[in-house]
PDB file of C-alpha atoms and ligand atoms in Angstrom:
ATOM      1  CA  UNK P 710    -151.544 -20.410  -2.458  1.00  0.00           C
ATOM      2  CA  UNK P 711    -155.027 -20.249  -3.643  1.00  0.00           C
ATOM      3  CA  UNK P 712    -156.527 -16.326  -4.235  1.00  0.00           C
ATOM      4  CA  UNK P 713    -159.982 -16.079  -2.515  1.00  0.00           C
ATOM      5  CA  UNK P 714    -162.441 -15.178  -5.528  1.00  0.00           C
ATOM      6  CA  UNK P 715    -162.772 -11.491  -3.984  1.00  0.00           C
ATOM      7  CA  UNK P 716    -159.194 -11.350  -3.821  1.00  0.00           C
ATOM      8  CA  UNK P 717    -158.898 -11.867  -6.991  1.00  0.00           C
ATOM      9  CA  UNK P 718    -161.244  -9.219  -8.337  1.00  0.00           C
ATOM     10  CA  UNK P 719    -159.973  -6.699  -6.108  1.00  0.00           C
ATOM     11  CA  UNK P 720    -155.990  -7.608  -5.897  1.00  0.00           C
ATOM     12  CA  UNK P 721    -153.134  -7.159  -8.561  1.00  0.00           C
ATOM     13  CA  UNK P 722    -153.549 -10.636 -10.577  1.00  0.00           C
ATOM     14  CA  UNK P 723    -152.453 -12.368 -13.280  1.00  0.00           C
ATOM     15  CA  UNK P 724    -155.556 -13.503 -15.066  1.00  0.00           C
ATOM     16  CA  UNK P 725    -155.600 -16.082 -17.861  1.00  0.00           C
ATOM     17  CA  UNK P 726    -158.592 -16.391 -20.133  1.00  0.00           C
ATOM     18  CA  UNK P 727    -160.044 -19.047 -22.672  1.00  0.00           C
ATOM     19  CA  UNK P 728    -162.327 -18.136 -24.504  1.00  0.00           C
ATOM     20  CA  UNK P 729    -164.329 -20.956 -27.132  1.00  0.00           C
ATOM     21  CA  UNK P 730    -167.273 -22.414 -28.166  1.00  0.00           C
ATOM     22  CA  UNK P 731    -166.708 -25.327 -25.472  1.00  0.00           C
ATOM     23  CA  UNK P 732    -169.118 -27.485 -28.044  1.00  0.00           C
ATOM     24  CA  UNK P 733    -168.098 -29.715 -25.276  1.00  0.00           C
ATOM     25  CA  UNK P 734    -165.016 -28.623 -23.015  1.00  0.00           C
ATOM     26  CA  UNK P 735    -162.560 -31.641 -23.162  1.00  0.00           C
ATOM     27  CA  UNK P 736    -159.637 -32.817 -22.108  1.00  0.00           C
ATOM     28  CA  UNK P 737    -157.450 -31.401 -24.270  1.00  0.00           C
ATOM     29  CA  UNK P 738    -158.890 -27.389 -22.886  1.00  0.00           C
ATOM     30  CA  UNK P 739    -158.206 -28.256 -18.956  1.00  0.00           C
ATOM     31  CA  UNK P 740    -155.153 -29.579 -19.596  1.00  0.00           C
ATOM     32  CA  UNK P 741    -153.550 -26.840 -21.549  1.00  0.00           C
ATOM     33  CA  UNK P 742    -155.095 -23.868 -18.966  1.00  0.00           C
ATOM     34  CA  UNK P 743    -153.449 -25.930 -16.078  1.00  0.00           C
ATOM     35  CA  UNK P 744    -150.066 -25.994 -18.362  1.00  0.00           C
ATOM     36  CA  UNK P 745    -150.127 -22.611 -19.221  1.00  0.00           C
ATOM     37  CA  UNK P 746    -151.304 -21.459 -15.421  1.00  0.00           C
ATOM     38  CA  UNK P 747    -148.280 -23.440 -14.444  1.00  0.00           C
ATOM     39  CA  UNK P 748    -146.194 -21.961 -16.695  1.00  0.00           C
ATOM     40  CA  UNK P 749    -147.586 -18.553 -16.278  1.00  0.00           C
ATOM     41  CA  UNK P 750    -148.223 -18.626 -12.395  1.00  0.00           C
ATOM     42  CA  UNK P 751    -151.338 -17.405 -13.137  1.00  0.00           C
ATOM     43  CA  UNK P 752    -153.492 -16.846 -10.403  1.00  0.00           C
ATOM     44  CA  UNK P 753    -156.882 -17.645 -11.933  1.00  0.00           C
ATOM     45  CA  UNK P 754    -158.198 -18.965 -15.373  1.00  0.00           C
ATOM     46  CA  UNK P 755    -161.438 -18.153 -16.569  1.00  0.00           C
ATOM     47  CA  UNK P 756    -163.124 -20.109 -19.223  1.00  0.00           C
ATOM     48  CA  UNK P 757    -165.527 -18.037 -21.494  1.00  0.00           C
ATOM     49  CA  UNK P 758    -168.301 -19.985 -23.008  1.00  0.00           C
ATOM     50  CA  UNK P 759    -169.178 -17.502 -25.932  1.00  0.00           C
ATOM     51  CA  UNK P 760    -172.734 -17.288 -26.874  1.00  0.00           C
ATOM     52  CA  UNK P 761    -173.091 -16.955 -30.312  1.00  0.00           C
ATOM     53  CA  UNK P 762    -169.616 -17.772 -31.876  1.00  0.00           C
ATOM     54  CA  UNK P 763    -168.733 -15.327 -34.891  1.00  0.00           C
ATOM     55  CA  UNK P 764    -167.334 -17.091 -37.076  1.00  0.00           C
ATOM     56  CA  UNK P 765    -168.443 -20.452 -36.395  1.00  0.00           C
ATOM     57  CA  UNK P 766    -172.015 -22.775 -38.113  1.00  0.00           C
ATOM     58  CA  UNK P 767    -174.582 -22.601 -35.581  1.00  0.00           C
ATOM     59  CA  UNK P 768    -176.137 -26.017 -36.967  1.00  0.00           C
ATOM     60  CA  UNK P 769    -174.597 -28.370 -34.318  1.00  0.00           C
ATOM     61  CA  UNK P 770    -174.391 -25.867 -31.329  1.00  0.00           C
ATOM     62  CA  UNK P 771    -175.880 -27.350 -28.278  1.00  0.00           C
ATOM     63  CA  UNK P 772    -177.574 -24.093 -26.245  1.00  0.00           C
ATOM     64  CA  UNK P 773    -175.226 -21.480 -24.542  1.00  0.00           C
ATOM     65  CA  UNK P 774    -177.298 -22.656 -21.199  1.00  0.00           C
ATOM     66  CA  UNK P 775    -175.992 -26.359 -21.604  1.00  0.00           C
ATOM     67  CA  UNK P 776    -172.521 -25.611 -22.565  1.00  0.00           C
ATOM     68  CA  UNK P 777    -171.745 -23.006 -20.057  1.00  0.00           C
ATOM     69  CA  UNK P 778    -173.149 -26.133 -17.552  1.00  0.00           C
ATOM     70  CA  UNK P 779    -170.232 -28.571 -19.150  1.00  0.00           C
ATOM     71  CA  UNK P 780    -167.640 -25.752 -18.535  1.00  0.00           C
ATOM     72  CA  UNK P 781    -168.712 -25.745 -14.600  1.00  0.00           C
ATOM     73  CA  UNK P 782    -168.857 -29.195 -14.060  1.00  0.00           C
ATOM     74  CA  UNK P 783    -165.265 -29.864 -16.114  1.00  0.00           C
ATOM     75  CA  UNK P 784    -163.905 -26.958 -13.818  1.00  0.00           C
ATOM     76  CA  UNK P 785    -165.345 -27.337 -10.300  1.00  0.00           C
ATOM     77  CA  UNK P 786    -163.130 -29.237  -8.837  1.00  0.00           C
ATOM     78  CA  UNK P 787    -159.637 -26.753  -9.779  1.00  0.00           C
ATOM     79  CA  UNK P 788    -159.526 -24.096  -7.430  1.00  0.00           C
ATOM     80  CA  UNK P 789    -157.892 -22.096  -9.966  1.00  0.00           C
ATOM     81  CA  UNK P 790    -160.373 -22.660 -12.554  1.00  0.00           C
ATOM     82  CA  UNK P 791    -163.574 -20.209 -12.571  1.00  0.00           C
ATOM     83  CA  UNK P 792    -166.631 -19.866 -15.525  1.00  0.00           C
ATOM     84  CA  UNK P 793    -168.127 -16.354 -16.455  1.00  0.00           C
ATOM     85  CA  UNK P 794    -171.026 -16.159 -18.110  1.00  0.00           C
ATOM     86  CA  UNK P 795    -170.642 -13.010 -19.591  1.00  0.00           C
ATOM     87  CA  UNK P 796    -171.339 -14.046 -23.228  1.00  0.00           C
ATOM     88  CA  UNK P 797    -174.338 -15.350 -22.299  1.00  0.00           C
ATOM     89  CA  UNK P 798    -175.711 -12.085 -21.104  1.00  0.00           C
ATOM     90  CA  UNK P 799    -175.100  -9.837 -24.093  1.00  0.00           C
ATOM     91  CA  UNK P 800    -177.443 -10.600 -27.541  1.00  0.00           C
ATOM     92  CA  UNK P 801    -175.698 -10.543 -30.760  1.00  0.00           C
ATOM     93  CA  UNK P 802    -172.472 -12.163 -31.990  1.00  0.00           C
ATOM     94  CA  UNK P 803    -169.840 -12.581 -28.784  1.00  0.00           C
ATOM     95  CA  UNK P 804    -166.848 -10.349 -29.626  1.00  0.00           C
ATOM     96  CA  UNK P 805    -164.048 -11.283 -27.717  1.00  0.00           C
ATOM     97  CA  UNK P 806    -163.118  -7.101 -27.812  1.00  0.00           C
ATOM     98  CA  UNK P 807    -166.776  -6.165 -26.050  1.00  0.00           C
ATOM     99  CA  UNK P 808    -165.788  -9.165 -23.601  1.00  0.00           C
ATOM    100  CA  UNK P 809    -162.969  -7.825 -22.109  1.00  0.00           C
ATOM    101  CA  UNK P 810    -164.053  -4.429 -21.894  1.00  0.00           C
ATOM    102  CA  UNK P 811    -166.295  -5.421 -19.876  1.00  0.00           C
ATOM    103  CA  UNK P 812    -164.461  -7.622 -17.568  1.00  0.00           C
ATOM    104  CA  UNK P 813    -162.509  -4.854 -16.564  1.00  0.00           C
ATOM    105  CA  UNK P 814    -164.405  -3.367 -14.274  1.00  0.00           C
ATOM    106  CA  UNK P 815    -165.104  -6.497 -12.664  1.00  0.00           C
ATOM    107  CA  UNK P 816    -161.476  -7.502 -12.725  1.00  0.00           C
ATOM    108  CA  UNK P 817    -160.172  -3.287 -12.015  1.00  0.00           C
ATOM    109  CA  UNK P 818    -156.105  -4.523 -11.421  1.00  0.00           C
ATOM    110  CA  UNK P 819    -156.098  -7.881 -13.209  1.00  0.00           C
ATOM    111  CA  UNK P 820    -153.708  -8.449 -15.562  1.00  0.00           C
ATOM    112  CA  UNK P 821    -155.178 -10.126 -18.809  1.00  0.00           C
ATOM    113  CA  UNK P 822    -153.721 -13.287 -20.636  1.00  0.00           C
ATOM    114  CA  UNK P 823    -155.485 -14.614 -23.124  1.00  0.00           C
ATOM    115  CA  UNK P 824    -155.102 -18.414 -24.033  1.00  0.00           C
ATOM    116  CA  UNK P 825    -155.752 -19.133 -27.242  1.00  0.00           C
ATOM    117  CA  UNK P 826    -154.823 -22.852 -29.552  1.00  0.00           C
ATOM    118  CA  UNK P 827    -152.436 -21.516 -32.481  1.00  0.00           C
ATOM    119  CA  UNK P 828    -155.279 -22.643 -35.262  1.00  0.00           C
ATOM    120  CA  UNK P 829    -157.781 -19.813 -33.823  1.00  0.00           C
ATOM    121  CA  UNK P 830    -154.745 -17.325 -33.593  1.00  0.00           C
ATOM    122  CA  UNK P 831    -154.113 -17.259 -36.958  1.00  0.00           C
ATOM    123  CA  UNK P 832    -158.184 -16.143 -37.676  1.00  0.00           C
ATOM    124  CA  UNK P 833    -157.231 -12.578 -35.473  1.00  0.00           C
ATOM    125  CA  UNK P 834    -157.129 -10.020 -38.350  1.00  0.00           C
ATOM    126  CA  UNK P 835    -161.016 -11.546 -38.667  1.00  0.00           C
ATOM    127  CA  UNK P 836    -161.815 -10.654 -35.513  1.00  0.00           C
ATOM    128  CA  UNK P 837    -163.278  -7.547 -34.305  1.00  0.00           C
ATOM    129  CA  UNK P 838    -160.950  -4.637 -33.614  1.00  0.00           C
ATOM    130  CA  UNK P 839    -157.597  -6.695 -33.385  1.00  0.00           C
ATOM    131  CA  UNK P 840    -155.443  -3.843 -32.975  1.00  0.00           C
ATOM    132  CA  UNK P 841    -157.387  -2.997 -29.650  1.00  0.00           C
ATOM    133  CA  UNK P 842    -157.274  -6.373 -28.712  1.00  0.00           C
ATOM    134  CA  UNK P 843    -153.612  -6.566 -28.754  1.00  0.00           C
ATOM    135  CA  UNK P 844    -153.771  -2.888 -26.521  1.00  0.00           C
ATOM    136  CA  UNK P 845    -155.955  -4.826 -23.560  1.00  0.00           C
ATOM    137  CA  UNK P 846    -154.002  -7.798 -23.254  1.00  0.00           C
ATOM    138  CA  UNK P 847    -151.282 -10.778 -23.654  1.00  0.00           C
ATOM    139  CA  UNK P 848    -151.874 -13.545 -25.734  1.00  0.00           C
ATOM    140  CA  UNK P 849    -150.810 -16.886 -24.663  1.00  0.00           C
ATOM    141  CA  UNK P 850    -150.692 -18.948 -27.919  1.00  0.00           C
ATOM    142  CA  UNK P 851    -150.881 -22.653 -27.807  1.00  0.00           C
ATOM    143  CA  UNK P 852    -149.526 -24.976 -30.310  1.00  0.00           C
ATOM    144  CA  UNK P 853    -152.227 -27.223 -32.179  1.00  0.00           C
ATOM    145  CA  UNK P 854    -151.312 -30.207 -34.507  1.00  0.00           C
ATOM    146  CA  UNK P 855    -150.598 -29.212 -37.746  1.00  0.00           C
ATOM    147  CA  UNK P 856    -149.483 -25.539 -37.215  1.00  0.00           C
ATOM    148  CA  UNK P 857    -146.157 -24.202 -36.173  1.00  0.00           C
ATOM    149  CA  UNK P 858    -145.134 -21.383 -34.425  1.00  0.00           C
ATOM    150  CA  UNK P 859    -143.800 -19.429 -37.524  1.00  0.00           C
ATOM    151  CA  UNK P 860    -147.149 -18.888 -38.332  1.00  0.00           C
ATOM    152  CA  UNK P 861    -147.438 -16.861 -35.484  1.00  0.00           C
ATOM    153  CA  UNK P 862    -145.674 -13.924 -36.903  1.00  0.00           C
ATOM    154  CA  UNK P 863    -147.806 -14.103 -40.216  1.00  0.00           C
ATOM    155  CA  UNK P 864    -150.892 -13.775 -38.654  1.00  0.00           C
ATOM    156  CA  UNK P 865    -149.337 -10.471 -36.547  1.00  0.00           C
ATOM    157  CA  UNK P 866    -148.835  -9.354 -39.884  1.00  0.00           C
ATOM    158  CA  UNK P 867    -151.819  -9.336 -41.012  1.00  0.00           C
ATOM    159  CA  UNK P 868    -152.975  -6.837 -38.242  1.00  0.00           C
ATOM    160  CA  UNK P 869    -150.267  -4.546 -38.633  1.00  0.00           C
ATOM    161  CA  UNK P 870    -148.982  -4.995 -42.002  1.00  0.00           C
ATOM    162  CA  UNK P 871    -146.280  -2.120 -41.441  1.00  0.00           C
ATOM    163  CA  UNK P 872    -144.963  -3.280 -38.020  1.00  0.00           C
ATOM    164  CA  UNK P 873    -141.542  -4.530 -37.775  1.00  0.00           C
ATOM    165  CA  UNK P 874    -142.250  -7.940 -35.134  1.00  0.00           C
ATOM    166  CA  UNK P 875    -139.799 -10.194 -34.081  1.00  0.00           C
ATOM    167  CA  UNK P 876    -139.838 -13.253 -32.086  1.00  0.00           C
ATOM    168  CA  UNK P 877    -137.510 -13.614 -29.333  1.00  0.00           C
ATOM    169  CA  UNK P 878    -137.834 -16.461 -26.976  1.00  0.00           C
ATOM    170  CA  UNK P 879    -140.797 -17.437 -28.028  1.00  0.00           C
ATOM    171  CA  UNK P 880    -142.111 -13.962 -27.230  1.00  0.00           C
ATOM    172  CA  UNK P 881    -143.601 -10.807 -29.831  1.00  0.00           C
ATOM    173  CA  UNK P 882    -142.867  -7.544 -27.904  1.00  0.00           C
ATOM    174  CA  UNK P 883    -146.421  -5.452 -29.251  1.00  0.00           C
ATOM    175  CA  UNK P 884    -146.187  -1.805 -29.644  1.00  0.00           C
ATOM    176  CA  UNK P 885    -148.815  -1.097 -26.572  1.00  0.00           C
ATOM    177  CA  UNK P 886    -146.419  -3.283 -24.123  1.00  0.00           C
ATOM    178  CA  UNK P 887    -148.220  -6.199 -24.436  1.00  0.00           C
ATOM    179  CA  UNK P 888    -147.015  -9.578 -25.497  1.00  0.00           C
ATOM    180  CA  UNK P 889    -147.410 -12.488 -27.355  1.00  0.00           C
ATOM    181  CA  UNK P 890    -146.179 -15.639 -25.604  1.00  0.00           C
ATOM    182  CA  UNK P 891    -145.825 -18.921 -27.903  1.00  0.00           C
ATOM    183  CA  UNK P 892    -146.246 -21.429 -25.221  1.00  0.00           C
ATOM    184  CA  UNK P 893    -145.071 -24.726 -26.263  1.00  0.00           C
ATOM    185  CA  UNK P 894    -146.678 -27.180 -24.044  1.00  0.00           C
ATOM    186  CA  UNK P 895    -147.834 -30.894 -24.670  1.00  0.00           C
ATOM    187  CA  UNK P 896    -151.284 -29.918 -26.208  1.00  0.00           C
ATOM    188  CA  UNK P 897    -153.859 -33.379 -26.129  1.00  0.00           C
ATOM    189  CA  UNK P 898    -154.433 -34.292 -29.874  1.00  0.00           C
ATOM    190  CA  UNK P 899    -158.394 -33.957 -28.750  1.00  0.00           C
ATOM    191  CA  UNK P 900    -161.074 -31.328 -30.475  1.00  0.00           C
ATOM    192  CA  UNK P 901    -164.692 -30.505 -29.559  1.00  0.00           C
ATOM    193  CA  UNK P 902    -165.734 -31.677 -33.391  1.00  0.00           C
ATOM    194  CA  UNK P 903    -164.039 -35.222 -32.827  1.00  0.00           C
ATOM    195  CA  UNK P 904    -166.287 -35.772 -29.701  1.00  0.00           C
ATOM    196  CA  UNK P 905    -169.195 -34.486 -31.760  1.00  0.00           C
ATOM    197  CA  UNK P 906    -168.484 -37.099 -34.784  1.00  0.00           C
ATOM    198  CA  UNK P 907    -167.886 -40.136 -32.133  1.00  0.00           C
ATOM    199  CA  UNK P 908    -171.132 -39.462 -30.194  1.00  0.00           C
ATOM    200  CA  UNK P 909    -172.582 -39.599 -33.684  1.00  0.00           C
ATOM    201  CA  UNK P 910    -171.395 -42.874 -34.477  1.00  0.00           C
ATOM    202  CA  UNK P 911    -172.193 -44.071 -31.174  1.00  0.00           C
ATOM    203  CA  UNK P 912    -168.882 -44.660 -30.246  1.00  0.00           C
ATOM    204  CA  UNK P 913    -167.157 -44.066 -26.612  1.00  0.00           C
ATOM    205  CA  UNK P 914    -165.714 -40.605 -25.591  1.00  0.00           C
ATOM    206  CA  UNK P 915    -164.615 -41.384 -22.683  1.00  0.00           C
ATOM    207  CA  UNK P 916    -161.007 -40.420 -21.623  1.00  0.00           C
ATOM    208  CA  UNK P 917    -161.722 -37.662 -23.813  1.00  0.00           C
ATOM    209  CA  UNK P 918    -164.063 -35.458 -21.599  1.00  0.00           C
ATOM    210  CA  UNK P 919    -164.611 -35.324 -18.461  1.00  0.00           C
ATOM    211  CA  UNK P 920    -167.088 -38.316 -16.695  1.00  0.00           C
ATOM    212  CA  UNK P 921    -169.560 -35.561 -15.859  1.00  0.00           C
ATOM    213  CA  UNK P 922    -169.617 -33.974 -19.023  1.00  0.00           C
ATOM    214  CA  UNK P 923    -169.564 -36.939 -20.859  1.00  0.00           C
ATOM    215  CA  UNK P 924    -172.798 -38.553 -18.766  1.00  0.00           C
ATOM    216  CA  UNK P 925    -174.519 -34.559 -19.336  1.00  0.00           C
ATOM    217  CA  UNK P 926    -173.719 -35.308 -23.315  1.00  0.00           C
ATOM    218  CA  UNK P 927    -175.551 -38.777 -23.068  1.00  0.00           C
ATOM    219  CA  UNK P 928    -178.346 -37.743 -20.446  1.00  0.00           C
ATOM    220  CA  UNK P 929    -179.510 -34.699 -23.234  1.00  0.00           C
ATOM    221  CA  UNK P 930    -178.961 -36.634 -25.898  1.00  0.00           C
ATOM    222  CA  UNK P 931    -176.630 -33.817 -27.599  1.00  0.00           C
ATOM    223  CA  UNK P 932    -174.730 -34.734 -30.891  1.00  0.00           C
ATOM    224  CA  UNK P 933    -176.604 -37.244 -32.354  1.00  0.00           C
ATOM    225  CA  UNK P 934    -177.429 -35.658 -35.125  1.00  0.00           C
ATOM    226  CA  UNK P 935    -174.540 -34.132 -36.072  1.00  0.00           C
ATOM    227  CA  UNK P 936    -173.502 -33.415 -39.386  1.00  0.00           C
ATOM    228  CA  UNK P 937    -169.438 -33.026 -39.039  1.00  0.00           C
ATOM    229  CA  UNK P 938    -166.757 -33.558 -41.597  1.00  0.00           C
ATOM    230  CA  UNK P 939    -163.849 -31.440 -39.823  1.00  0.00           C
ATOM    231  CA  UNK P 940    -161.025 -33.401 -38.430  1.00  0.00           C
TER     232      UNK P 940
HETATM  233  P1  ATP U 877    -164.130 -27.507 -32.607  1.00  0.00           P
HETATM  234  O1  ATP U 877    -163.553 -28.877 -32.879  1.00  0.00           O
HETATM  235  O2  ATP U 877    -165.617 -27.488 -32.472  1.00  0.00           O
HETATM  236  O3  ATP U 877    -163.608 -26.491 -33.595  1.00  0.00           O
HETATM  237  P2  ATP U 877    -162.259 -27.059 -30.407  1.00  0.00           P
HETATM  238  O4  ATP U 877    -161.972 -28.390 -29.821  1.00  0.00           O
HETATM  239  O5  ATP U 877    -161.190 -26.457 -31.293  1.00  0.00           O
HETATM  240  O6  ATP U 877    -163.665 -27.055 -31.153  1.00  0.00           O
HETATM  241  P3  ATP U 877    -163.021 -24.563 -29.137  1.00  0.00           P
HETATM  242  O7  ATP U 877    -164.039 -24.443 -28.073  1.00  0.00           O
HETATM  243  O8  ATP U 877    -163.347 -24.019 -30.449  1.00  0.00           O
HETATM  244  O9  ATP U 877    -162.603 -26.132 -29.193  1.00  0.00           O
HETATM  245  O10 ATP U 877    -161.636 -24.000 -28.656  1.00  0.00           O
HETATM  246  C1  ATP U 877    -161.447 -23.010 -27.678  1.00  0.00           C
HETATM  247  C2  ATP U 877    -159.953 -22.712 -27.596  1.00  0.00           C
HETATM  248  O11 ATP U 877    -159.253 -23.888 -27.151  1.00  0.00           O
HETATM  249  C3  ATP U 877    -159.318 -22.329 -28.944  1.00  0.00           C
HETATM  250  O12 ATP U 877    -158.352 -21.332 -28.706  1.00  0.00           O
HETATM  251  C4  ATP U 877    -158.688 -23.623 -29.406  1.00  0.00           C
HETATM  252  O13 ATP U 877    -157.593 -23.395 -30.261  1.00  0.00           O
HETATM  253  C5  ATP U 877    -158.238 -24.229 -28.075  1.00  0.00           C
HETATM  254  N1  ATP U 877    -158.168 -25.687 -28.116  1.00  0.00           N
HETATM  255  C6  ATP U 877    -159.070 -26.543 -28.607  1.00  0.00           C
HETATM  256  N2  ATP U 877    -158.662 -27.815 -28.460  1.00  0.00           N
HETATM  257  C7  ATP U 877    -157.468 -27.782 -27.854  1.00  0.00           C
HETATM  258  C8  ATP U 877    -156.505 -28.778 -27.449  1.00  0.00           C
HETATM  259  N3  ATP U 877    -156.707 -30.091 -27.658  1.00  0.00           N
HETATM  260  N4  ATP U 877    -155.373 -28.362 -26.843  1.00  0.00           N
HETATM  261  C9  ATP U 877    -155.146 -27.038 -26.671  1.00  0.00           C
HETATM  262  N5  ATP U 877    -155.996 -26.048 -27.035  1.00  0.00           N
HETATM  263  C10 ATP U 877    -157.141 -26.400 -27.618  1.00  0.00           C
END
């Protein structure tokens, strides 16, 4: 059964989180957060628009405003899905770390589960504070084309270099009692920089975003301009 939103901040809850730059949400996000909150039971996912990315160009970055919009309209009809705006209301680069230290006390007895596509986990040692990160919660990794799960264990490595990990069952046991989940589900062959490039060459994206977000793309005339070589 569906958690009432007050519940849910108040309650003992499984929360799952995805964080991105949502440059637009697309199919390819909502349908791994409903996977993994399947797989999970979560009771809630939150989608985290991030403000200003760290470690991303700003050049073809529609406005926080705009793409925290897409993110609503993709999600308003899931019951489990919610939006915080968080990022938007703290200047500076969006740290994931000063994110969820601040969600806590809005979320006091939630437990935190990150969702994140294997290609971003491998970035973590470049993220702010890592080795906190892995104190405050789970990470849910995805699997993204052209990466496999082996990977995983690298990139762990490169936060603690002297830590002796091991995967079992898909799972990395971290020395604070969190855990990293590899979560193999069917993950869309879809990304936010494909849409850009296809708007750009005025060329459908439909079935790849959602109708709403795809008429907001065309109504502001985002990505037009773009200037995108990523695949
Ligand atoms: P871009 O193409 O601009 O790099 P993106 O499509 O990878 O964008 P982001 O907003 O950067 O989207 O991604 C947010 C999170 O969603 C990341 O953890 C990323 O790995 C994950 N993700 C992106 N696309 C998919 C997908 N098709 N399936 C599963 N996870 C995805």
């Amino acid at each position: 059964m569906v958690k009432g939103k007050s519940e849910i901040k108040r309650g003992a809850v499984k929360l799952g989180i995805v964080g991105g730059t949502f440059n637009p949400i697309h199919l390819g996000h909502l349908r791994a957060a409903e996977e993994i909150r399947e797989e999970l039971r979560l009771d809630e996912v939150l989608f985290i628009p991030s403000n200003i990315p760290p470690h991303r160009p700003l050049e073809s970055l529609v406005p926080f405003f705009h793409r925290y919009q897409m993110v609503k309209m993709a999600t308003v009809d899931n019951p489990y899905f919610a939006v915080s705006g968080i990022e938007g209301k703290r200047p500076g680069k969006s740290y994931t770390i000063d994110t969820l230290k601040a969600l806590y006390p809005e979320y006091p007895n939630a437990v935190f589960y990150f969702i994140i596509g294997l290609d971003a986990f491998l970035e973590i040692n470049t993220w702010k504070k890592p080795q906190e990160l892995f104190k405050l919660t789970h990470f849910v990794v995805i699997p993204r084309k052209g990466f496999g799960k082996k990977q995983i264990l690298h990139a762990v490595k490169t936060v603690y270099p002297h830590l002796n990990v091991k995967m079992q069952q898909d799972i990395i046991q971290m020395p604070h009692g969190k855990n990293i989940h590899f979560c193999p589900i069917s993950s869309l062959d879809i990304s936010a920089t494909q849409i850009r490039n296809l708007v750009k060459a005025n060329k459908s994206i439909r079935y790849l975003v959602p109708r709403a977000v795809e008429e907001y793309i065309y109504q502001n005339g985002f990505y037009r301009g773009d200037d995108e070589t990523k695949d």
